[in-house]
Amino acid sequence: MAAHGREVGVFMGWWERLCYSLGIKLSPDKQAFAKEYLDDAGWFLFSQMSLLDQRHSLRVARYIVRKAAFQRGIADLKELVQAALLHDAGKIKGEILWLYRLPVRLVRDLLPRGQKRWAVRDKSRSFRYALYVDLVHATRGAYMAKSLGLSPKVVSLIKRHHDPRPNFYEPELALLQEANSRN
């Protein structure tokens, strides 16, 4: 079963990249789901993300909606879903080429100190700039969300979605991190 799931994931990654390269937008039902939780400012941020990031964020949000029904301590599901939809808003469309996505992820997961050392804020160094965008996207996305007036809770969750788990249990952050890592 796990092998089949991996094959589907590889296929969907290929399919999403093809859709992105052809300029295909989200389906109306996926747009409706996002708009159900986002106000105009949130939708603006969401629409600045690449199609790949939008689809990933939708999977994260739907995972949260499914899991939250069985989890205690979720104070405000709507804010948590907003954070899920916008957690990658700091990755603006076109800043990370699709061919760099996997290498950037591998560097982040396997060589985090290397990512900090190699990341540069210079768009002419495209792979190193992609490392930079990935490195700062949480802080950058939180800043953008705060600037547009989103709630402090949403801003905080966006900013901390890649942080190490805190010593105390914070159910919203834990669920967002779980959903992000599984989708």
mmCIF file of C-alpha atoms in Angstrom, residues 38-116:
data_model
loop_
_atom_site.group_PDB
_atom_site.id
_atom_site.type_symbol
_atom_site.label_atom_id
_atom_site.label_comp_id
_atom_site.label_asym_id
_atom_site.label_seq_id
_atom_site.Cartn_x
_atom_site.Cartn_y
_atom_site.Cartn_z
ATOM 1 C CA LEU A 38 -9.983 33.091 3.295
ATOM 2 C CA ASP A 39 -11.048 36.718 3.223
ATOM 3 C CA ASP A 40 -9.967 39.029 0.376
ATOM 4 C CA ALA A 41 -6.507 39.619 1.876
ATOM 5 C CA GLY A 42 -5.970 35.895 2.427
ATOM 6 C CA TRP A 43 -7.147 35.092 -1.096
ATOM 7 C CA PHE A 44 -4.732 37.711 -2.465
ATOM 8 C CA LEU A 45 -1.831 36.010 -0.656
ATOM 9 C CA PHE A 46 -2.989 32.557 -1.730
ATOM 10 C CA SER A 47 -3.206 33.642 -5.371
ATOM 11 C CA GLN A 48 0.415 34.893 -5.272
ATOM 12 C CA MET A 49 1.644 31.333 -4.682
ATOM 13 C CA SER A 50 2.530 28.919 -7.474
ATOM 14 C CA LEU A 51 -0.010 26.301 -8.498
ATOM 15 C CA LEU A 52 2.212 23.647 -6.882
ATOM 16 C CA ASP A 53 2.231 25.519 -3.570
ATOM 17 C CA GLN A 54 -1.511 26.190 -3.776
ATOM 18 C CA ARG A 55 -2.247 22.499 -4.297
ATOM 19 C CA HIS A 56 0.110 21.519 -1.489
ATOM 20 C CA SER A 57 -1.534 24.060 0.822
ATOM 21 C CA LEU A 58 -4.985 22.749 -0.081
ATOM 22 C CA ARG A 59 -3.888 19.194 0.777
ATOM 23 C CA VAL A 60 -2.517 20.438 4.110
ATOM 24 C CA ALA A 61 -5.764 22.309 4.846
ATOM 25 C CA ARG A 62 -7.997 19.360 3.956
ATOM 26 C CA TYR A 63 -5.877 17.039 6.084
ATOM 27 C CA ILE A 64 -6.377 19.425 9.006
ATOM 28 C CA VAL A 65 -10.141 19.590 8.478
ATOM 29 C CA ARG A 66 -10.307 15.767 8.519
ATOM 30 C CA LYS A 67 -8.037 15.350 11.565
ATOM 31 C CA ALA A 68 -9.352 18.253 13.664
ATOM 32 C CA ALA A 69 -12.664 16.495 14.223
ATOM 33 C CA PHE A 70 -10.801 13.847 16.248
ATOM 34 C CA GLN A 71 -8.329 16.085 18.069
ATOM 35 C CA ARG A 72 -8.755 17.996 21.312
ATOM 36 C CA GLY A 73 -7.540 21.506 21.941
ATOM 37 C CA ILE A 74 -8.168 23.076 18.528
ATOM 38 C CA ALA A 75 -9.470 26.488 19.569
ATOM 39 C CA ASP A 76 -10.335 27.926 16.163
ATOM 40 C CA LEU A 77 -10.450 25.604 13.166
ATOM 41 C CA LYS A 78 -11.009 28.460 10.711
ATOM 42 C CA GLU A 79 -7.785 30.218 11.743
ATOM 43 C CA LEU A 80 -5.869 26.947 11.608
ATOM 44 C CA VAL A 81 -7.152 26.229 8.085
ATOM 45 C CA GLN A 82 -6.270 29.799 7.049
ATOM 46 C CA ALA A 83 -2.729 29.218 8.320
ATOM 47 C CA ALA A 84 -2.602 25.912 6.427
ATOM 48 C CA LEU A 85 -3.709 27.582 3.199
ATOM 49 C CA LEU A 86 -1.162 30.384 3.633
ATOM 50 C CA HIS A 87 1.767 28.644 5.334
ATOM 51 C CA ASP A 88 3.836 28.825 2.126
ATOM 52 C CA ALA A 89 2.716 32.321 1.075
ATOM 53 C CA GLY A 90 6.324 33.487 1.423
ATOM 54 C CA LYS A 91 7.162 31.400 -1.655
ATOM 55 C CA ILE A 92 5.927 33.754 -4.332
ATOM 56 C CA LYS A 93 5.033 32.341 -7.756
ATOM 57 C CA GLY A 94 8.081 32.061 -10.004
ATOM 58 C CA GLU A 95 10.769 32.438 -7.351
ATOM 59 C CA ILE A 96 11.594 28.732 -7.064
ATOM 60 C CA LEU A 97 11.823 26.946 -10.395
ATOM 61 C CA TRP A 98 10.073 23.578 -10.365
ATOM 62 C CA LEU A 99 13.321 21.772 -11.175
ATOM 63 C CA TYR A 100 14.865 23.128 -7.950
ATOM 64 C CA ARG A 101 12.021 22.041 -5.681
ATOM 65 C CA LEU A 102 13.306 18.566 -4.892
ATOM 66 C CA PRO A 103 16.982 19.579 -4.470
ATOM 67 C CA VAL A 104 15.948 22.491 -2.213
ATOM 68 C CA ARG A 105 13.825 20.145 -0.100
ATOM 69 C CA LEU A 106 16.693 17.665 0.181
ATOM 70 C CA VAL A 107 19.122 20.394 1.241
ATOM 71 C CA ARG A 108 16.605 21.708 3.822
ATOM 72 C CA ASP A 109 16.003 18.253 5.291
ATOM 73 C CA LEU A 110 19.499 16.766 5.074
ATOM 74 C CA LEU A 111 21.870 19.752 5.229
ATOM 75 C CA PRO A 112 20.121 22.573 7.130
ATOM 76 C CA ARG A 113 23.403 24.288 8.054
ATOM 77 C CA GLY A 114 24.469 24.042 4.430
ATOM 78 C CA GLN A 115 21.235 25.712 3.363
ATOM 79 C CA LYS A 116 21.964 28.672 5.635
#
